[in-house]
CSV table of C-alpha atoms and ligand atoms in Angstrom, one decimal:
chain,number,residue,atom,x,y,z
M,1,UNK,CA,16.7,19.5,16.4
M,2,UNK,CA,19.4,18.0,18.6
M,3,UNK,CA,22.7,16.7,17.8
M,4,UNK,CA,21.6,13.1,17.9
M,5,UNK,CA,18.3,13.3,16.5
M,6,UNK,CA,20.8,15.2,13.4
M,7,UNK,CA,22.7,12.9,13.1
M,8,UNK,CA,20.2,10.2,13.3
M,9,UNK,CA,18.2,11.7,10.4
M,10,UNK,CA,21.7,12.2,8.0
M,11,UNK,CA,22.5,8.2,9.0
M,12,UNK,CA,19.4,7.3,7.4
M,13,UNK,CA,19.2,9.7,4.8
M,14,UNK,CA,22.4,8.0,3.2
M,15,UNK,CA,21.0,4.6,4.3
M,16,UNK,CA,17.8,5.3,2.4
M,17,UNK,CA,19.8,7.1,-0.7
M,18,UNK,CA,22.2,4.4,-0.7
M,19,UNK,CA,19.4,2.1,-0.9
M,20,UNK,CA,17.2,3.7,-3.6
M,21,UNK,CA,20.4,4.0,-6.0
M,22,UNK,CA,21.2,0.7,-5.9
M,23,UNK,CA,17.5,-0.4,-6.7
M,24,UNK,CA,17.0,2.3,-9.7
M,25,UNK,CA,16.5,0.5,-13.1
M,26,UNK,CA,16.4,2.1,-16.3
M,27,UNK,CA,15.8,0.2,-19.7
M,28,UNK,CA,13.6,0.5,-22.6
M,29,UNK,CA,10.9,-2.1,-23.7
M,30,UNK,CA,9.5,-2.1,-27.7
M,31,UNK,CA,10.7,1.5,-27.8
M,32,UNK,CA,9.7,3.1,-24.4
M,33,UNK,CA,12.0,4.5,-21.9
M,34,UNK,CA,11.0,3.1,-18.4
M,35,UNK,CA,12.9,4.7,-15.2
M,36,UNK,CA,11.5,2.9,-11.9
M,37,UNK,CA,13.0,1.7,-8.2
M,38,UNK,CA,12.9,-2.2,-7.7
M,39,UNK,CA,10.7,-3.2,-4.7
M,40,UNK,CA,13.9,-5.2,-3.7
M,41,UNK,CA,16.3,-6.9,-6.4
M,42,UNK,CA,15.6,-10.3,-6.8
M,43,UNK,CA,12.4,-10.8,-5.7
M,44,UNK,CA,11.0,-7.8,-6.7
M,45,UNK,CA,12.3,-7.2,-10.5
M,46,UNK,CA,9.1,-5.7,-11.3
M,47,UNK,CA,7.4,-1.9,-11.0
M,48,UNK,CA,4.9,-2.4,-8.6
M,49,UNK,CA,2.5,-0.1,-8.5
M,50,UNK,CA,2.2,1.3,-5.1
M,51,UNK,CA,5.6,0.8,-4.4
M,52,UNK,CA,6.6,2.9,-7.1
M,53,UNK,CA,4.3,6.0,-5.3
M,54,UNK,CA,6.0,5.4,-2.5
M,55,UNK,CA,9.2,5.3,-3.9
M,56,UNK,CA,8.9,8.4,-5.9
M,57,UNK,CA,8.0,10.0,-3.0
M,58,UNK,CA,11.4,9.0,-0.6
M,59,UNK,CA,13.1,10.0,-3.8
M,60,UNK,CA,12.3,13.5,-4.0
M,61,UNK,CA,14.5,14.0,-1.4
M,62,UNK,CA,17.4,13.4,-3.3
M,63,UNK,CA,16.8,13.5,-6.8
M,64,UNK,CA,13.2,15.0,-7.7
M,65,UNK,CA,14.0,14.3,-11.6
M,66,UNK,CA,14.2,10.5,-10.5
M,67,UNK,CA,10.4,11.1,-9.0
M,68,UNK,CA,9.2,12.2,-11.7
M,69,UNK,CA,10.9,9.5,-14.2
M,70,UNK,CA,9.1,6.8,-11.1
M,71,UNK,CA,5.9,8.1,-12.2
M,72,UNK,CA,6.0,9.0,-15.5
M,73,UNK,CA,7.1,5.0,-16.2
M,74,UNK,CA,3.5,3.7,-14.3
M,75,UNK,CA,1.8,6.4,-16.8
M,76,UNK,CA,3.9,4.9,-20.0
M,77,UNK,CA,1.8,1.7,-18.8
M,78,UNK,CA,-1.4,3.4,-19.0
M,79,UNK,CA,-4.1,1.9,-21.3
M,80,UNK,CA,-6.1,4.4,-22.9
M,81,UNK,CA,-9.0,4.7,-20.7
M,82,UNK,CA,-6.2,5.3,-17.7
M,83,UNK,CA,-6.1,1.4,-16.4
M,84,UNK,CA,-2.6,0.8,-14.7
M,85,UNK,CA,-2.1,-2.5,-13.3
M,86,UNK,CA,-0.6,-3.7,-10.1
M,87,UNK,CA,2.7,-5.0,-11.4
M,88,UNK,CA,4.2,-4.1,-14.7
M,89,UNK,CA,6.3,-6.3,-16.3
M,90,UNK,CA,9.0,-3.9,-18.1
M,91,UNK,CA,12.5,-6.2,-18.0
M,92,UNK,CA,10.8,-9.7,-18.6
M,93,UNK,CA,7.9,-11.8,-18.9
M,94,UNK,CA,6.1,-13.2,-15.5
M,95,UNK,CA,8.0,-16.6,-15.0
M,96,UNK,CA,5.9,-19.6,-15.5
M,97,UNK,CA,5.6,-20.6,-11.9
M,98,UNK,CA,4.3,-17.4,-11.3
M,99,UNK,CA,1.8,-17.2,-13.8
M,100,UNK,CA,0.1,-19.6,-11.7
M,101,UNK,CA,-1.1,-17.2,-9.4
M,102,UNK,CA,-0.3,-13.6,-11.0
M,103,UNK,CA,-3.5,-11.7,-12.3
M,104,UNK,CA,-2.9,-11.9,-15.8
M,105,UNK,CA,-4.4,-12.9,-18.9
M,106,UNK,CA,-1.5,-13.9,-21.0
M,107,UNK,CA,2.3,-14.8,-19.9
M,108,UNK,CA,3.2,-11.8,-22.4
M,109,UNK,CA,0.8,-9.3,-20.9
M,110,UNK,CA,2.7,-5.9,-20.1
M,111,UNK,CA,0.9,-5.6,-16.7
M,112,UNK,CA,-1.2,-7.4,-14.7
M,113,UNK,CA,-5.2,-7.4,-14.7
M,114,UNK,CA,-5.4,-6.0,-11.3
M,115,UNK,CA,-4.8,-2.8,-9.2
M,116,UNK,CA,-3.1,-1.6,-6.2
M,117,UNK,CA,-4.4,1.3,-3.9
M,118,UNK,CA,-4.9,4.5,-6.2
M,119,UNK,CA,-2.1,6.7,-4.7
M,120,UNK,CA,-0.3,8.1,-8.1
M,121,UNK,CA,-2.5,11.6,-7.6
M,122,UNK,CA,-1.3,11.8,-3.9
M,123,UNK,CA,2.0,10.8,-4.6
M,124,UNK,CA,2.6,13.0,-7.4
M,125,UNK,CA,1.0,16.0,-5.0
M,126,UNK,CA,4.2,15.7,-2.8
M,127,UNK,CA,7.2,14.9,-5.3
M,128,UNK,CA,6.2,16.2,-8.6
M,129,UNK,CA,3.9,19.1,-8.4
M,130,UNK,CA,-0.1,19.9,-8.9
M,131,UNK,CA,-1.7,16.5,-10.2
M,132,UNK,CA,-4.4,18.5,-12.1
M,133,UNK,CA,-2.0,19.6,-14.4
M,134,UNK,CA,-1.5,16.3,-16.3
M,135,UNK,CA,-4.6,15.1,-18.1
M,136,UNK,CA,-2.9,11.1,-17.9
M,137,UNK,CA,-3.4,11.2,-13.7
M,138,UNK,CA,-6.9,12.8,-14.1
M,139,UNK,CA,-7.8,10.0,-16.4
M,140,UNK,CA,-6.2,7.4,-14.1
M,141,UNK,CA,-7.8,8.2,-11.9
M,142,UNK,CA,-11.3,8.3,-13.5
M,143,UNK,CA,-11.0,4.5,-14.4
M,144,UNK,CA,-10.9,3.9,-10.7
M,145,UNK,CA,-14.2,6.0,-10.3
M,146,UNK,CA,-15.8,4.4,-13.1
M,147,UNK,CA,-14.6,0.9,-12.9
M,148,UNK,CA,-14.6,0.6,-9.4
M,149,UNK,CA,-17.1,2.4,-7.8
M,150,UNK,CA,-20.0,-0.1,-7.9
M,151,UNK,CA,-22.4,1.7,-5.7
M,152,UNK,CA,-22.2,5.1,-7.0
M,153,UNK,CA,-21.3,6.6,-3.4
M,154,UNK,CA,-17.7,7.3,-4.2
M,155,UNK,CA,-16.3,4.1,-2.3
M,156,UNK,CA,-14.4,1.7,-4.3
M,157,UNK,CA,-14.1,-2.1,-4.5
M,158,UNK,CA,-11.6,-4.5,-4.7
M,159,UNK,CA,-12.1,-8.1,-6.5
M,160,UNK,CA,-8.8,-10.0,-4.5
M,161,UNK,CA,-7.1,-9.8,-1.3
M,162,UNK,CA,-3.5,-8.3,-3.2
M,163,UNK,CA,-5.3,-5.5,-5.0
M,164,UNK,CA,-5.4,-3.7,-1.6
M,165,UNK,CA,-1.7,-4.6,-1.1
M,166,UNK,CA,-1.7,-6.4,1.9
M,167,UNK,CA,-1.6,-9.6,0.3
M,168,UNK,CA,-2.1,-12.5,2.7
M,169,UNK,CA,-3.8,-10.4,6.0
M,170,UNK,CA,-6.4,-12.3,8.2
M,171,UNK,CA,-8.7,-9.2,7.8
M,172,UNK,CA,-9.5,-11.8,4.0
M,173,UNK,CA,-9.6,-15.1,5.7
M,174,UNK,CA,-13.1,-14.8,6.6
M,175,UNK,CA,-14.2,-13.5,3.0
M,176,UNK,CA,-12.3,-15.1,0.8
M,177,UNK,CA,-11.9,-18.7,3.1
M,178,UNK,CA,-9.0,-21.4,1.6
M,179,UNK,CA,-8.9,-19.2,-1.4
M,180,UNK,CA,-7.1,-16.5,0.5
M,181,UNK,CA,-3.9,-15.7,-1.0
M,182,UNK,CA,-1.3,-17.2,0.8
M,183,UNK,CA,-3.7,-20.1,1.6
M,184,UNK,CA,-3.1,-23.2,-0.8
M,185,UNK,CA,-7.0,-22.6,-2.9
M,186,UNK,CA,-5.5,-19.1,-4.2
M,187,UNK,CA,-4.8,-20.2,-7.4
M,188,UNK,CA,-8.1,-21.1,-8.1
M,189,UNK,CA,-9.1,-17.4,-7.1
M,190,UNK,CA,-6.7,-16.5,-9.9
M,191,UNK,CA,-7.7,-18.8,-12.5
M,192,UNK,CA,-11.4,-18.0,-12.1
M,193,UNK,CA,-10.9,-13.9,-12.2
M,194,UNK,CA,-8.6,-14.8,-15.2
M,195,UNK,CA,-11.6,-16.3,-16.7
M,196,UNK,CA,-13.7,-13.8,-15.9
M,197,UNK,CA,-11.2,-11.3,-17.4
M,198,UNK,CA,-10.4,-9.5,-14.0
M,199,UNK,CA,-13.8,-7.7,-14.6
M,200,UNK,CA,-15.3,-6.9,-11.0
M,201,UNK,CA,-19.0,-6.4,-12.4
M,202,UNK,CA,-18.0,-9.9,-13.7
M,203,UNK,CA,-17.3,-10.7,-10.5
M,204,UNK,CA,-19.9,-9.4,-9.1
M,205,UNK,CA,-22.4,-10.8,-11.3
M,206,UNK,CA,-20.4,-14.4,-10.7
M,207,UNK,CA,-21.7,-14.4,-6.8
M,208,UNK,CA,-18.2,-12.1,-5.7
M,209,UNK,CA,-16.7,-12.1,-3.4
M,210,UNK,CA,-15.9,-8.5,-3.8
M,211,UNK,CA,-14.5,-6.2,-1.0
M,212,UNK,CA,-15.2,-2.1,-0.1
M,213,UNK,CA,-11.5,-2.1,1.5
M,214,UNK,CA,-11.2,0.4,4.1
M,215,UNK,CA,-7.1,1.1,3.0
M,216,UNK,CA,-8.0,1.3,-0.9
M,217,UNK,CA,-10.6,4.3,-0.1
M,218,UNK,CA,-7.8,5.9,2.3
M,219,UNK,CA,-5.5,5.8,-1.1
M,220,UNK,CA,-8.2,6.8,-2.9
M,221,UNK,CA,-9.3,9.9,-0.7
M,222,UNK,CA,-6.0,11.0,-0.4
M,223,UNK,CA,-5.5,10.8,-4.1
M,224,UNK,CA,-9.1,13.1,-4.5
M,225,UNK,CA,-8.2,15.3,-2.8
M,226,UNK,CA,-4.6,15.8,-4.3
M,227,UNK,CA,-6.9,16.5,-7.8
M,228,UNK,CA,-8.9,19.0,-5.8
M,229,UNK,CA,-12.2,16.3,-5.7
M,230,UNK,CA,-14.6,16.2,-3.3
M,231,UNK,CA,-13.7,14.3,-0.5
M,232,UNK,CA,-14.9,10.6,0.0
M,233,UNK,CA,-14.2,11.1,3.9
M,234,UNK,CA,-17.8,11.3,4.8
M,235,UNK,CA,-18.8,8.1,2.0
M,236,UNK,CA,-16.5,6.5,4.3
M,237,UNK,CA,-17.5,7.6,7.4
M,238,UNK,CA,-21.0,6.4,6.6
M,239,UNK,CA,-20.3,3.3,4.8
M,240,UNK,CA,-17.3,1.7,6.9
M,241,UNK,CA,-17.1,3.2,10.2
M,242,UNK,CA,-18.2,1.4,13.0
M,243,UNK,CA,-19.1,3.6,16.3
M,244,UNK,CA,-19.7,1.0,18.6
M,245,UNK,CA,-15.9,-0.6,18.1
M,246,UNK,CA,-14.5,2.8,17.4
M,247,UNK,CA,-12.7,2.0,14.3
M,248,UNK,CA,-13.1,1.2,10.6
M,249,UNK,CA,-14.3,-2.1,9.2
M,250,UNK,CA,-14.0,-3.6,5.4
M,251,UNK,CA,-17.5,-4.0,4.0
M,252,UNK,CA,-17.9,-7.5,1.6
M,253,UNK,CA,-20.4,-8.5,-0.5
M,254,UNK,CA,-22.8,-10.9,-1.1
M,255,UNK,CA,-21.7,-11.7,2.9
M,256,UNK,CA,-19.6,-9.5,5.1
M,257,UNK,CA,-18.5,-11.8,7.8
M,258,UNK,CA,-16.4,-10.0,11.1
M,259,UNK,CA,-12.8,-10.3,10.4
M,260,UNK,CA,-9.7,-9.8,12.6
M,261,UNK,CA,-8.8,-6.1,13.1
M,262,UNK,CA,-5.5,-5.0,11.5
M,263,UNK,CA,-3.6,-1.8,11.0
M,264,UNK,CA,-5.7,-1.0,8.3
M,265,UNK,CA,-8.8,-0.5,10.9
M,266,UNK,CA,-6.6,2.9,11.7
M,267,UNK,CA,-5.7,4.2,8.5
M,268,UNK,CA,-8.1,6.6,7.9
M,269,UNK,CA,-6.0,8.4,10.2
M,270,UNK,CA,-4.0,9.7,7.6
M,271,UNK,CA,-7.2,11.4,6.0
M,272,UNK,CA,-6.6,15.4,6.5
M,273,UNK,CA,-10.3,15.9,7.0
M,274,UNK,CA,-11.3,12.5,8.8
M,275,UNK,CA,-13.6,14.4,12.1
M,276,UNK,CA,-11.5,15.1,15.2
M,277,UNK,CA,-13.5,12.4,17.4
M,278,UNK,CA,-13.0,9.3,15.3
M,279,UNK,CA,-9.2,10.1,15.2
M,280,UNK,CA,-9.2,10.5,18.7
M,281,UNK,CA,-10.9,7.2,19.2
M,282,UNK,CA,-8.8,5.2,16.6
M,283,UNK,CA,-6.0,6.9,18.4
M,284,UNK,CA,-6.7,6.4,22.0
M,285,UNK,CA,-9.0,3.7,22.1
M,286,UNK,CA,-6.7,1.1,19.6
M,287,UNK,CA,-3.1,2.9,18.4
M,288,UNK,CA,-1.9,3.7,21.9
M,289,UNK,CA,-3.4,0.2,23.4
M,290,UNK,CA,0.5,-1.4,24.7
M,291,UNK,CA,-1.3,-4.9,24.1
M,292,UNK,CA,-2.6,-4.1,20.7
M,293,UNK,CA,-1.2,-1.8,18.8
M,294,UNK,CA,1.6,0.4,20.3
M,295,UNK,CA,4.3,-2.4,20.7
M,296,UNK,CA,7.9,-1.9,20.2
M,297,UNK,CA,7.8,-0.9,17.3
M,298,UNK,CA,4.6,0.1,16.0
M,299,UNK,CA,2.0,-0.8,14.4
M,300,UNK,CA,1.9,-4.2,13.7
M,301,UNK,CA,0.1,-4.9,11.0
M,302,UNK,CA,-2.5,-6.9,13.0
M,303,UNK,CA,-3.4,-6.3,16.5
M,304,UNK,CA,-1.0,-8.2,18.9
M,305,UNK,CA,-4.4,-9.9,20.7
M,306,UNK,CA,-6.0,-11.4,17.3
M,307,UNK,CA,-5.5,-15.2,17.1
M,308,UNK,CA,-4.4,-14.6,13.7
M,309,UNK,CA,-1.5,-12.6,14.8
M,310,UNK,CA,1.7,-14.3,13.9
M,311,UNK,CA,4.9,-13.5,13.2
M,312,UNK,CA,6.0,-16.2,11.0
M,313,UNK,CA,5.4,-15.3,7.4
M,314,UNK,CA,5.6,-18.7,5.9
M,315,UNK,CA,3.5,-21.8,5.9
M,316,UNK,CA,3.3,-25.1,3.8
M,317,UNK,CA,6.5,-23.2,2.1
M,318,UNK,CA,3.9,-20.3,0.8
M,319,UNK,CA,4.8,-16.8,1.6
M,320,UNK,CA,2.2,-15.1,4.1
M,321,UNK,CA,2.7,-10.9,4.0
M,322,UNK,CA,0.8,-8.6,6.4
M,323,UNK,CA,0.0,-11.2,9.6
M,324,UNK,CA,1.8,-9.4,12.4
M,325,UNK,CA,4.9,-7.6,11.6
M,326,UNK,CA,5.4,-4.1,10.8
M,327,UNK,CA,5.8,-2.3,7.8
M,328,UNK,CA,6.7,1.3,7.2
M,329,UNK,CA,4.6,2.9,5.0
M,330,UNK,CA,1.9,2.1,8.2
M,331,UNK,CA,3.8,3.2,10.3
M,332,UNK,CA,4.4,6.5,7.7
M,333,UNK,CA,0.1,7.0,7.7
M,334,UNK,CA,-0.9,6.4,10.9
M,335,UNK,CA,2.4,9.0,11.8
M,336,UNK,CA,0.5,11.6,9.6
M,337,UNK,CA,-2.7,11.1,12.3
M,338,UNK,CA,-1.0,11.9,15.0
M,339,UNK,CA,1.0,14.2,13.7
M,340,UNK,CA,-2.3,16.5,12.5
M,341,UNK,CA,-4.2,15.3,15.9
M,342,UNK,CA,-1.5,17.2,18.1
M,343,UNK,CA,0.1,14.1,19.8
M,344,UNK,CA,3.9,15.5,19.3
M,345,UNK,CA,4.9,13.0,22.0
M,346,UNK,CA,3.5,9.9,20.7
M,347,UNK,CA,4.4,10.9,17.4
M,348,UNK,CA,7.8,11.1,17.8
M,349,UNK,CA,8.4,8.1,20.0
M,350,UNK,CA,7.1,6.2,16.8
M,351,UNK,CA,9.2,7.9,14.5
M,352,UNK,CA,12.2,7.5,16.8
M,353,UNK,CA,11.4,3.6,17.6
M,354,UNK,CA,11.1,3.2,13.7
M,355,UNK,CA,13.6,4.8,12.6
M,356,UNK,CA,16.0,3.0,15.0
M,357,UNK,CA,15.1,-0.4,14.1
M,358,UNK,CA,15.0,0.7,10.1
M,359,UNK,CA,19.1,2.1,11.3
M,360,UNK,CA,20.3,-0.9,12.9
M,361,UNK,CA,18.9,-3.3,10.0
M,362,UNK,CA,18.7,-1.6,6.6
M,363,UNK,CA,15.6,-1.5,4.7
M,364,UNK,CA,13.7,-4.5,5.1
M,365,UNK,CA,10.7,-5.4,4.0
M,366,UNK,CA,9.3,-5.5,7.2
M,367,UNK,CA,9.8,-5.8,10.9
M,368,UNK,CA,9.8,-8.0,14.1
M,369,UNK,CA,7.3,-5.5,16.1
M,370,UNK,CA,9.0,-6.5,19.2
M,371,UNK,CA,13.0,-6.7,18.6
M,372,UNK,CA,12.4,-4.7,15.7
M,373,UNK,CA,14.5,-7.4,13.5
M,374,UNK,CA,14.1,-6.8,9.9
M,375,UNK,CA,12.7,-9.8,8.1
M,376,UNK,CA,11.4,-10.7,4.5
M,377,UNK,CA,13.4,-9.4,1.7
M,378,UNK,CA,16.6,-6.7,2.3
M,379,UNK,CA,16.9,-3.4,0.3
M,380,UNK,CA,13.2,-3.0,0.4
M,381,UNK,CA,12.6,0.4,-1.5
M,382,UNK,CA,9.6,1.8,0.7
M,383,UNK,CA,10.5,1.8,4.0
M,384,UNK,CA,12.8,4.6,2.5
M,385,UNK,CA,9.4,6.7,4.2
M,386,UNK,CA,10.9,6.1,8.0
M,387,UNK,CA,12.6,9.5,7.1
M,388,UNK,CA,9.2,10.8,6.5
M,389,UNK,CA,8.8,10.3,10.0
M,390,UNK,CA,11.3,12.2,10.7
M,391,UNK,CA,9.7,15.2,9.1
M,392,UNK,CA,7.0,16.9,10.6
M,393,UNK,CA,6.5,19.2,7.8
M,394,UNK,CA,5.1,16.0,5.6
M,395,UNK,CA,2.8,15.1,8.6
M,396,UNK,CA,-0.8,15.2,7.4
M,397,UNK,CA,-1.7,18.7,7.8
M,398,UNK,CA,0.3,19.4,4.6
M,399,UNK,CA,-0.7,20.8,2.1
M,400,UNK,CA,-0.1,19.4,-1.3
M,401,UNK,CA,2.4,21.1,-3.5
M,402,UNK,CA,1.2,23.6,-6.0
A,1,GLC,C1,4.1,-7.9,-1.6
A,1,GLC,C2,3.3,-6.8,-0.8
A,1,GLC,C3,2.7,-5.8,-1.8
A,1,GLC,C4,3.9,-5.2,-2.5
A,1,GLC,C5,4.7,-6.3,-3.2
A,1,GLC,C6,6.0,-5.7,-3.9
A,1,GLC,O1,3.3,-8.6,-2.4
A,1,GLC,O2,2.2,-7.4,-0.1
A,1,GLC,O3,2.0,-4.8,-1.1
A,1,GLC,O4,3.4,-4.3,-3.5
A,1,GLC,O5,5.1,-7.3,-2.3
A,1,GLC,O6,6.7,-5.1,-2.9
């Protein structure tokens, strides 16, 4: 390494340590401990659920024990069958205004009704050790295969845009219409899956919509494989792949209408065992595309040539996440594809364009693809994984730790 790329990587390791410390909360609700990193102060009081993976994996660099605690608070919310929800609400209630359009049943529910993307297997496979070991992430992770995988072919499904985590993107607008979230129907979205007890056979069996998400199954597959599963790489190969466009489309149901093509499209790129070609293709044919994809600062979270693409993330006062600007833990999985594919070059422009912007404006919640301005909230725990970038051992050919 040289100097400067040394002293790049110990800038932002105290950035990102500084950072995480300042965000750590520890507390204890009706007599259990809970240890977790705010998504950002303020805003963000709560332990989200994939943040918290994320999280615990920037902080094994540091303080492995703090990991641990990360993950061992999101399985103290376990029910017994395994079901985690997507926010957990350890230091207060959810606030009445929010209640509105949260995904729970009661304002004094512990957690929400709803999931994020099932990475605590994959995330514990880097920062705490083999995943198989502790019964609780085995069962976790069976509620998502029995709850969730409607068809019996190993995908799952989602029943809102925010259980795949990307909120507001346009890749829902066409599915989901003026009940979108961040469109001004979505609480009627939430008030009718409320009533329906967040149940997605309910849902289903309602008229849907329901959604096979393309970036939940990449969680998911990642999160298999990390338990030594078989992998779901060729379910979604077959189910979601789409040769002629050479990348990787959501499927919904009862209508899957075509939808604007985001970041997501590409994300199977972090699958160890996705086949050569199709990485290739989602490489060359869409990542590297300068008018696309490969601005600035890479990737934006929808491709720079969709009408939807926009960079400002508010409208009619509503918050709108995931239309156009980047954020890192993208930017961390499509790394990992090009990283395993043998692009070292294009790899580690991203990484240095990244970690540069992530330098010069602390850890935002996401950023101006172009300038690379930070925007949305500040001290944002996860895009503590820019120093993953800066890593190639963590790229996606490695192994998970045993
Ligand atoms: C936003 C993001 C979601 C994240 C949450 C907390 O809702 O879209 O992915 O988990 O904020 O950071």
């Amino acid at each position: 390494m040289t100097t400067s790329a040394d002293t790049r990587e110990r800038s932002l390791a105290a950035l990102v340590h500084e950072t995480l410390e300042r965000n750590w909360r520890e507390g204890e609700r009706r007599g259990v401990h809970y240890a977790y990193t705010e998504p950002s102060p303020g805003r963000y009081p709560w332990q989200w659920y994939w943040d918290s993976c994320f999280a615990a994996i920037a902080w094994r660099r540091f303080d492995p024990l703090r990991s641990r605690a990360e993950l061992e608070t999101l399985l103290a919310a376990a029910e017994p069958d395994g079901f985690i929800g997507h926010t957990i609400f350890w230091r207060r209630p959810v606030t009445l205004r929010r209640y509105l359009f949260y995904n729970v049943t009661s304002r004094d529910a512990l957690m929400t009704r709803t999931v994020q993307p099932p990475a605590l297997a994959f995330a514990w496979s880097l920062a705490v050790g083999d995943p198989r070991e502790d019964p609780r992430v085995v069962r976790h992770h069976e509620w998502f295969t029995r709850e969730r995988d409607l068809d019996g072919d190993g995908l799952l499904w989602v029943l809102q845009p925010d259980e795949t985590g990307m909120d507001a993107s346009p890749q829902f607008d066409p599915v989901w219409g003026r009940r979108a979230q961040g469109a001004p129907l979505f609480p009627l979205l939430v008030w009718r899956n409320r009533r329906l007890g967040f149940d997605i056979r309910a849902v289903r069996d309602a008229g849907g919509p329901i959604l096979c998400s393309v970036l939940t199954n990449v969680l998911h597959g990642l999160s298999r494989l990390a338990l030594g599963r078989p992998s779901i790489t060729p379910a979604l190969v077959a189910r979601l792949w789409d040769e002629r466009a050479g990348l990787f489309r959501n499927e919904a149901w009862p209508v899957s209408p075509a939808a604007p093509v985001t970041w997501a499209a590409l994300c199977p790129l972090a699958l160890p065992d996705l086949p050569e070609a199709i990485g290739r293709r989602l490489v060359e044919e869409h990542l590297l595309d300068r008018e696309r994809f490969w601005l600035p600062v890479p990737p934006p979270s929808v491709a720079a040539d969709e009408p939807s693409f926009s960079l400002r993330d508010r409208q009619f006062g509503l918050r709108r996440y995931w239309r156009g600007p980047t954020w890192i833990n993208s930017a961390w999985l499509l790394w990992m594809g090009l990283v395993r594919l043998g692009y070292d070059e294009q790899a580690a422009e991203l990484a240095a364009r990244v970690s540069a912007a992530v330098l010069r404006e602390g850890l935002r919640e996401y950023y101006d693809p172009y300038t690379g301005a930070g925007m949305g909230v500040k001290d944002f725990a996860w895009s503590a994984l820019a120093l993953e970038l800066l890593d190639e051992s963590t790229g996606g050919s490695e192994q998970p730790r045993r």
